């Protein structure tokens, strides 16, 4: 997919972006109407997955609310909202809650005070609301770069991600994607204060928030080559502060400069240059006669993401999208930590889907319908399988 750009590029303008009509931030009602088909498509995909899960869970005599709101990482975030963070490092593996970034549990705790229901239901409602904001941001980026059709297709493809059901669980992926999408939009629109704020919030939400900060900082610094802008310079300096603030706070809390990284080592999360990733791929595709289906989905998702990033490079996507997608891929692929959540870790990397959205926009209606239907049904099945059959965390 090739993005369009004006014939004359203003000084300091980010190459590869177009300037269609009023920006979303300036005309929210008009922007929401423009995004309505994308949001409707998003809801249709996610409701299909939810109904599929409900039917399968009913046949297995499982309730879906606990799976969506209280299990695995959701339990950790609810524990932080209830009791706060650990004060010591400890020696137990997979046990220290300082590995989890603070913004989502703080929001759960704050909103639960003024809303009915439990903190678990509040956390789930926040995730659902954040997913809609994220879908709108995903559409806004695609629409700005290549028009409304690509924006709608990009949103639907993101909704139909193989583990897209996580978007409607009490996890941080939806909130993080919302910050990432609107931050990238702000960078493309050269709204540096909004970009800096979004990067700071993303950095307080997930460890991969550093990828959002990198996108803002690198793009802002590159823009200074053609025109000095105090706002761009400020954004470049402010963007990493959210991530750095939490990592620094953990160090102070534990009384050691590498406190956060020591916690990650207790969760088996260390950078190994990709050795663990290669080991898993060799084992699944070369040594195991019948690999577990979910692990195959995770592996294929990672490999396809690498190919799509190559397509994004060939399409010469704007710098912030390439930096965000590239750093996110590097973090996931070079981690020596647990293997099975890696498809989920790549969920916020929606810019990787832009080449596919662009191709489908130009394809025949029959092919487009076939691809989207297959993606939606595959996502529905994979999401239900992930919660009902796969025995570990998503």
Short mmCIF file of C-alpha atoms in Angstrom, two decimals:
data_model
loop_
_atom_site.label_atom_id
_atom_site.label_comp_id
_atom_site.label_asym_id
_atom_site.label_seq_id
_atom_site.Cartn_x
_atom_site.Cartn_y
_atom_site.Cartn_z
CA UNK A 1 0.00 0.00 0.00
CA UNK A 2 1.43 3.33 -0.99
CA UNK A 3 0.35 6.35 1.01
CA UNK A 4 -0.42 9.56 -0.79
CA UNK A 5 1.26 12.87 -0.04
CA UNK A 6 0.79 16.44 -1.26
CA UNK A 7 2.91 17.64 -4.15
CA UNK A 8 4.48 20.32 -2.01
CA UNK A 9 5.52 19.22 1.43
CA UNK A 10 5.60 21.96 4.07
CA UNK A 11 8.80 22.44 6.01
CA UNK A 12 8.84 20.09 8.97
CA UNK A 13 6.01 17.97 7.61
CA UNK A 14 6.29 14.23 8.11
CA UNK A 15 6.72 12.51 4.72
CA UNK A 16 4.15 9.93 3.78
CA UNK A 17 1.20 11.60 5.47
CA UNK A 18 -1.77 13.29 3.89
CA UNK A 19 -3.92 16.06 5.25
CA UNK A 20 -7.59 15.18 4.64
CA UNK A 21 -10.21 17.66 5.84
CA UNK A 22 -10.49 18.58 9.51
CA UNK A 23 -8.54 16.36 11.89
CA UNK A 24 -10.42 14.08 14.28
CA UNK A 25 -9.39 16.11 17.31
CA UNK A 26 -10.77 19.33 15.77
CA UNK A 27 -14.17 17.99 14.73
CA UNK A 28 -15.05 15.03 16.98
CA UNK A 29 -18.65 14.66 15.83
CA UNK A 30 -17.77 14.69 12.15
CA UNK A 31 -14.84 12.38 12.83
CA UNK A 32 -17.06 9.97 14.76
CA UNK A 33 -19.57 9.90 11.89
CA UNK A 34 -16.74 9.22 9.48
CA UNK A 35 -15.49 6.39 11.70
CA UNK A 36 -18.97 4.91 12.23
CA UNK A 37 -18.60 2.11 9.62
CA UNK A 38 -15.27 1.09 11.14
CA UNK A 39 -16.68 1.05 14.67
CA UNK A 40 -19.72 -0.90 13.50
CA UNK A 41 -17.45 -3.41 11.81
CA UNK A 42 -15.32 -3.64 14.93
CA UNK A 43 -18.35 -4.34 17.13
CA UNK A 44 -19.67 -6.92 14.68
CA UNK A 45 -16.38 -8.83 14.73
CA UNK A 46 -16.01 -8.76 18.49
CA UNK A 47 -19.65 -9.68 19.13
CA UNK A 48 -19.26 -12.62 16.76
CA UNK A 49 -16.32 -13.80 18.82
CA UNK A 50 -18.21 -13.28 22.08
CA UNK A 51 -21.25 -15.23 20.89
CA UNK A 52 -19.03 -18.07 19.65
CA UNK A 53 -17.30 -18.17 23.03
CA UNK A 54 -20.61 -18.11 24.90
CA UNK A 55 -22.05 -21.02 22.90
CA UNK A 56 -18.90 -23.14 23.29
CA UNK A 57 -18.60 -22.26 27.00
CA UNK A 58 -22.25 -23.17 27.59
CA UNK A 59 -21.69 -26.59 26.08
CA UNK A 60 -18.71 -27.09 28.37
CA UNK A 61 -20.66 -25.72 31.37
CA UNK A 62 -18.37 -22.73 31.85
CA UNK A 63 -19.32 -19.16 32.61
CA UNK A 64 -17.67 -16.58 30.38
CA UNK A 65 -17.61 -13.64 32.82
CA UNK A 66 -14.90 -15.09 35.12
CA UNK A 67 -12.73 -15.96 32.13
CA UNK A 68 -12.99 -12.47 30.73
CA UNK A 69 -12.75 -10.47 33.96
CA UNK A 70 -10.90 -12.33 36.70
CA UNK A 71 -8.39 -14.87 35.40
CA UNK A 72 -4.68 -14.77 34.58
CA UNK A 73 -3.35 -11.21 34.17
CA UNK A 74 -6.76 -9.80 35.16
CA UNK A 75 -6.27 -11.33 38.59
CA UNK A 76 -2.91 -9.60 38.97
CA UNK A 77 -4.31 -6.19 38.02
CA UNK A 78 -7.27 -6.62 40.38
CA UNK A 79 -4.84 -7.61 43.14
CA UNK A 80 -2.86 -4.41 42.56
CA UNK A 81 -6.08 -2.37 42.64
CA UNK A 82 -7.06 -4.06 45.92
CA UNK A 83 -3.77 -4.28 47.79
CA UNK A 84 -1.14 -2.23 45.95
CA UNK A 85 2.36 -3.31 44.96
CA UNK A 86 4.90 -5.54 46.66
CA UNK A 87 7.55 -3.88 48.80
CA UNK A 88 10.31 -6.46 48.31
CA UNK A 89 11.80 -8.40 45.43
CA UNK A 90 11.52 -11.86 46.93
CA UNK A 91 12.87 -15.02 45.35
CA UNK A 92 9.74 -16.73 44.04
CA UNK A 93 9.38 -16.95 40.27
CA UNK A 94 6.29 -15.56 38.53
CA UNK A 95 5.12 -13.99 41.77
CA UNK A 96 6.10 -10.31 42.07
CA UNK A 97 3.36 -7.92 40.91
CA UNK A 98 5.83 -5.08 40.25
CA UNK A 99 6.15 -6.56 36.75
CA UNK A 100 2.74 -5.06 35.90
CA UNK A 101 2.56 -1.38 34.98
CA UNK A 102 0.26 0.84 37.07
CA UNK A 103 -2.12 2.90 34.94
CA UNK A 104 -4.82 0.27 34.30
CA UNK A 105 -5.15 -0.95 37.92
CA UNK A 106 -5.14 2.66 39.13
CA UNK A 107 -7.98 3.46 36.72
CA UNK A 108 -9.89 0.38 37.88
CA UNK A 109 -9.50 1.43 41.51
CA UNK A 110 -10.50 5.05 40.83
CA UNK A 111 -13.50 4.33 38.61
CA UNK A 112 -14.80 1.54 40.87
CA UNK A 113 -15.26 4.10 43.64
CA UNK A 114 -17.92 5.97 41.66
CA UNK A 115 -19.55 3.09 39.77
CA UNK A 116 -21.70 0.14 40.88
CA UNK A 117 -20.52 -3.43 40.75
CA UNK A 118 -17.21 -5.05 41.58
CA UNK A 119 -13.75 -3.95 40.56
CA UNK A 120 -13.67 -6.90 38.17
CA UNK A 121 -16.74 -5.65 36.32
CA UNK A 122 -15.27 -2.13 36.33
CA UNK A 123 -12.02 -3.42 34.84
CA UNK A 124 -13.89 -5.30 32.12
CA UNK A 125 -16.03 -2.26 31.30
CA UNK A 126 -12.90 -0.10 31.04
CA UNK A 127 -11.31 -2.61 28.68
CA UNK A 128 -14.42 -2.66 26.46
CA UNK A 129 -14.61 1.14 26.37
CA UNK A 130 -10.87 1.41 25.68
CA UNK A 131 -11.23 -1.07 22.82
CA UNK A 132 -13.73 1.23 21.09
CA UNK A 133 -11.43 4.21 21.56
CA UNK A 134 -8.60 2.07 20.19
CA UNK A 135 -10.67 1.00 17.17
CA UNK A 136 -11.46 4.65 16.45
CA UNK A 137 -7.76 5.51 16.67
CA UNK A 138 -6.80 2.62 14.39
CA UNK A 139 -9.33 3.86 11.84
CA UNK A 140 -8.10 7.45 12.18
CA UNK A 141 -4.53 6.43 11.34
CA UNK A 142 -5.57 4.32 8.35
CA UNK A 143 -7.97 7.00 7.11
CA UNK A 144 -5.34 9.71 7.34
CA UNK A 145 -2.77 7.69 5.45
CA UNK A 146 -4.83 6.06 2.73
CA UNK A 147 -8.49 6.99 2.97
CA UNK A 148 -11.69 5.77 4.56
CA UNK A 149 -11.85 2.32 2.96
CA UNK A 150 -8.38 1.39 4.15
CA UNK A 151 -9.21 2.79 7.59
CA UNK A 152 -12.31 0.60 7.86
CA UNK A 153 -10.46 -2.49 6.63
CA UNK A 154 -7.57 -1.84 9.00
CA UNK A 155 -10.00 -1.63 11.93
CA UNK A 156 -11.78 -4.84 10.98
CA UNK A 157 -8.48 -6.67 10.52
CA UNK A 158 -7.32 -5.48 13.92
CA UNK A 159 -10.60 -6.67 15.45
CA UNK A 160 -10.15 -10.05 13.75
CA UNK A 161 -6.62 -10.55 15.09
CA UNK A 162 -6.15 -14.23 16.04
CA UNK A 163 -6.20 -13.44 19.77
CA UNK A 164 -8.47 -10.41 19.39
CA UNK A 165 -10.71 -11.69 22.19
CA UNK A 166 -8.12 -10.23 24.56
CA UNK A 167 -9.44 -6.81 23.52
CA UNK A 168 -12.55 -7.61 25.57
CA UNK A 169 -10.80 -9.10 28.59
CA UNK A 170 -9.65 -7.37 31.76
CA UNK A 171 -6.21 -6.89 30.24
CA UNK A 172 -4.22 -3.80 29.26
CA UNK A 173 -3.97 -4.42 25.51
CA UNK A 174 -7.05 -2.35 24.61
CA UNK A 175 -6.02 0.60 26.75
CA UNK A 176 -2.48 0.46 25.44
CA UNK A 177 -3.62 0.24 21.81
CA UNK A 178 -5.88 3.26 22.35
CA UNK A 179 -2.93 5.31 23.58
CA UNK A 180 -0.65 3.97 20.84
CA UNK A 181 -3.11 4.64 18.00
CA UNK A 182 -4.01 8.17 19.02
CA UNK A 183 -0.39 9.00 19.81
CA UNK A 184 0.66 7.89 16.34
CA UNK A 185 -2.20 9.92 14.87
CA UNK A 186 -1.02 12.95 16.82
CA UNK A 187 2.51 12.50 15.49
CA UNK A 188 1.23 12.23 11.91
CA UNK A 189 -0.76 15.42 12.47
CA UNK A 190 2.25 17.09 14.15
CA UNK A 191 0.34 17.67 17.36
CA UNK A 192 3.38 17.29 19.53
CA UNK A 193 1.86 18.01 22.95
CA UNK A 194 -0.83 15.37 22.38
CA UNK A 195 1.80 12.96 21.11
CA UNK A 196 3.96 13.48 24.19
CA UNK A 197 0.99 13.01 26.53
CA UNK A 198 -0.10 9.84 24.76
CA UNK A 199 3.41 8.41 24.89
CA UNK A 200 3.68 9.12 28.62
CA UNK A 201 0.35 7.38 29.28
CA UNK A 202 1.31 4.42 27.08
CA UNK A 203 4.57 4.16 29.01
CA UNK A 204 2.59 3.85 32.25
CA UNK A 205 0.37 1.12 30.80
CA UNK A 206 2.64 -1.61 29.44
CA UNK A 207 6.38 -2.38 29.22
CA UNK A 208 6.11 -2.03 25.44
CA UNK A 209 5.15 1.60 25.98
CA UNK A 210 8.79 2.30 25.21
CA UNK A 211 7.94 1.52 21.56
CA UNK A 212 5.40 4.36 21.51
CA UNK A 213 7.92 6.69 23.15
CA UNK A 214 10.54 5.72 20.57
CA UNK A 215 8.13 6.52 17.73
CA UNK A 216 7.47 9.99 19.12
CA UNK A 217 11.07 10.78 20.03
CA UNK A 218 12.64 9.58 16.78
CA UNK A 219 10.06 11.30 14.59
CA UNK A 220 10.24 14.54 16.55
CA UNK A 221 14.04 14.64 16.38
CA UNK A 222 14.01 13.91 12.65
CA UNK A 223 11.56 16.76 12.09
CA UNK A 224 14.05 19.16 13.68
CA UNK A 225 16.40 18.64 10.74
CA UNK A 226 14.16 20.75 8.49
CA UNK A 227 12.61 23.15 10.98
CA UNK A 228 13.29 23.81 14.64
CA UNK A 229 10.18 23.45 16.75
CA UNK A 230 10.24 23.85 20.55
CA UNK A 231 7.13 21.64 20.76
CA UNK A 232 8.75 18.84 18.79
CA UNK A 233 11.88 19.03 20.93
CA UNK A 234 9.78 18.99 24.11
CA UNK A 235 7.82 15.99 22.82
CA UNK A 236 11.05 14.13 22.07
CA UNK A 237 12.23 14.67 25.64
CA UNK A 238 8.90 14.05 27.38
CA UNK A 239 7.76 10.94 25.50
CA UNK A 240 9.83 8.36 27.47
CA UNK A 241 9.03 9.82 30.90
CA UNK A 242 6.04 7.58 31.68
CA UNK A 243 8.00 4.38 31.10
CA UNK A 244 11.09 5.75 32.83
CA UNK A 245 9.05 7.00 35.79
CA UNK A 246 7.63 3.57 36.59
CA UNK A 247 10.91 1.73 36.04
CA UNK A 248 12.66 4.30 38.24
CA UNK A 249 9.96 4.06 40.93
CA UNK A 250 10.36 0.28 41.11
CA UNK A 251 14.10 0.75 41.53
CA UNK A 252 13.56 3.18 44.42
CA UNK A 253 10.94 0.90 46.01
CA UNK A 254 13.30 -2.08 45.93
CA UNK A 255 16.41 -0.09 46.79
CA UNK A 256 18.39 -1.12 43.71
CA UNK A 257 18.94 0.60 40.39
CA UNK A 258 17.99 -2.50 38.38
CA UNK A 259 14.91 -3.26 40.48
CA UNK A 260 12.44 -3.50 37.61
CA UNK A 261 14.75 -5.68 35.54
CA UNK A 262 15.37 -7.92 38.55
CA UNK A 263 11.60 -8.38 38.81
CA UNK A 264 11.44 -9.27 35.11
CA UNK A 265 14.17 -11.87 35.60
CA UNK A 266 11.95 -13.50 38.22
CA UNK A 267 9.30 -13.68 35.49
CA UNK A 268 11.87 -15.27 33.13
CA UNK A 269 11.78 -12.14 30.94
CA UNK A 270 15.28 -11.40 29.76
CA UNK A 271 16.57 -10.26 26.39
CA UNK A 272 18.43 -13.13 24.73
CA UNK A 273 18.67 -11.83 21.16
CA UNK A 274 15.96 -14.19 19.90
CA UNK A 275 17.54 -17.50 20.96
CA UNK A 276 14.42 -18.64 22.82
CA UNK A 277 12.19 -17.67 19.92
CA UNK A 278 14.29 -19.68 17.48
CA UNK A 279 14.33 -22.64 19.87
CA UNK A 280 10.55 -22.67 20.08
CA UNK A 281 10.11 -22.37 16.32
CA UNK A 282 12.52 -25.23 15.69
CA UNK A 283 10.79 -27.37 18.26
CA UNK A 284 7.27 -26.70 17.03
CA UNK A 285 7.94 -27.05 13.30
CA UNK A 286 10.87 -29.44 13.24
CA UNK A 287 10.79 -31.71 16.27
CA UNK A 288 7.19 -32.12 17.44
CA UNK A 289 4.96 -34.35 15.33
CA UNK A 290 1.72 -32.76 16.55
CA UNK A 291 2.37 -29.26 17.92
CA UNK A 292 -0.26 -27.66 20.12
CA UNK A 293 -2.67 -25.60 18.01
CA UNK A 294 -2.45 -22.43 20.08
CA UNK A 295 1.34 -22.43 19.94
CA UNK A 296 1.15 -22.82 16.16
CA UNK A 297 -1.16 -19.79 16.01
CA UNK A 298 1.28 -17.79 18.13
CA UNK A 299 4.22 -18.80 15.93
CA UNK A 300 2.45 -18.09 12.65
CA UNK A 301 1.28 -14.72 13.98
CA UNK A 302 4.87 -13.73 14.78
CA UNK A 303 6.21 -14.91 11.44
CA UNK A 304 3.46 -13.16 9.48
CA UNK A 305 4.10 -10.00 11.51
CA UNK A 306 7.74 -10.04 10.40
CA UNK A 307 6.68 -10.41 6.76
CA UNK A 308 4.15 -7.59 7.11
CA UNK A 309 6.82 -5.35 8.62
CA UNK A 310 8.94 -6.04 5.55
CA UNK A 311 5.97 -4.99 3.41
CA UNK A 312 5.60 -1.83 5.49
CA UNK A 313 9.25 -1.00 4.84
CA UNK A 314 8.76 -1.58 1.13
CA UNK A 315 5.67 0.67 1.19
CA UNK A 316 7.74 3.37 2.91
CA UNK A 317 5.26 3.89 5.71
CA UNK A 318 5.72 7.07 7.76
CA UNK A 319 8.58 6.98 10.24
CA UNK A 320 6.51 6.83 13.47
CA UNK A 321 4.63 3.74 12.31
CA UNK A 322 7.82 1.97 11.24
CA UNK A 323 9.58 2.81 14.50
CA UNK A 324 6.64 1.69 16.63
CA UNK A 325 6.12 -1.57 14.72
CA UNK A 326 9.84 -2.29 14.52
CA UNK A 327 10.58 -1.71 18.20
CA UNK A 328 7.52 -3.73 19.20
CA UNK A 329 8.68 -6.64 17.03
CA UNK A 330 12.21 -6.46 18.42
CA UNK A 331 10.95 -6.54 22.01
CA UNK A 332 8.73 -9.56 21.37
CA UNK A 333 11.13 -11.55 19.21
CA UNK A 334 14.27 -11.01 21.30
CA UNK A 335 12.66 -11.78 24.64
CA UNK A 336 13.73 -14.94 26.42
CA UNK A 337 10.49 -14.98 28.41
CA UNK A 338 7.40 -17.13 28.10
CA UNK A 339 6.43 -17.95 24.55
CA UNK A 340 2.67 -18.40 24.45
CA UNK A 341 1.59 -14.75 25.14
CA UNK A 342 3.64 -13.33 22.28
CA UNK A 343 0.76 -13.06 19.82
CA UNK A 344 -1.03 -10.99 22.47
CA UNK A 345 2.04 -8.81 22.93
CA UNK A 346 1.88 -7.97 19.21
CA UNK A 347 -1.83 -7.10 19.33
CA UNK A 348 -1.20 -3.32 19.64
CA UNK A 349 0.97 -3.41 16.50
CA UNK A 350 -1.90 -2.52 14.18
CA UNK A 351 0.36 -0.60 11.72
CA UNK A 352 1.72 -4.00 10.69
CA UNK A 353 -1.71 -4.69 9.16
CA UNK A 354 -1.66 -1.62 6.92
CA UNK A 355 -0.10 -3.41 3.91
CA UNK A 356 -2.82 -6.07 4.07
CA UNK A 357 -5.56 -3.46 4.45
CA UNK A 358 -4.20 -1.61 1.43
CA UNK A 359 -4.11 -4.79 -0.64
CA UNK A 360 -7.70 -5.70 0.31
CA UNK A 361 -8.86 -2.19 -0.57
CA UNK A 362 -7.67 -2.77 -4.13
CA UNK A 363 -8.79 -6.43 -4.34
CA UNK A 364 -12.05 -7.68 -5.79
CA UNK A 365 -15.11 -7.69 -3.58
CA UNK A 366 -15.23 -11.48 -3.62
CA UNK A 367 -11.64 -11.86 -2.45
CA UNK A 368 -12.10 -9.15 0.18
CA UNK A 369 -15.20 -10.88 1.53
CA UNK A 370 -13.45 -14.26 1.59
CA UNK A 371 -10.41 -12.95 3.46
CA UNK A 372 -12.42 -10.97 6.01
CA UNK A 373 -14.89 -13.79 6.65
CA UNK A 374 -12.06 -16.26 7.16
CA UNK A 375 -10.28 -13.85 9.49
CA UNK A 376 -13.40 -13.21 11.59
CA UNK A 377 -14.32 -16.88 11.92
CA UNK A 378 -10.72 -17.84 12.61
CA UNK A 379 -10.46 -15.18 15.30
CA UNK A 380 -13.71 -16.33 16.91
CA UNK A 381 -12.54 -19.95 17.02
CA UNK A 382 -9.04 -19.09 18.20
CA UNK A 383 -10.34 -16.82 20.95
CA UNK A 384 -12.69 -19.46 22.31
CA UNK A 385 -10.01 -22.14 22.02
CA UNK A 386 -7.57 -19.87 23.86
CA UNK A 387 -9.88 -19.62 26.90
CA UNK A 388 -11.61 -22.99 26.88
CA UNK A 389 -8.97 -25.47 25.67
CA UNK A 390 -5.54 -23.91 26.01
CA UNK A 391 -4.57 -24.60 29.66
CA UNK A 392 -2.39 -21.56 30.33
CA UNK A 393 -2.65 -17.78 30.07
CA UNK A 394 -3.60 -16.16 26.74
#
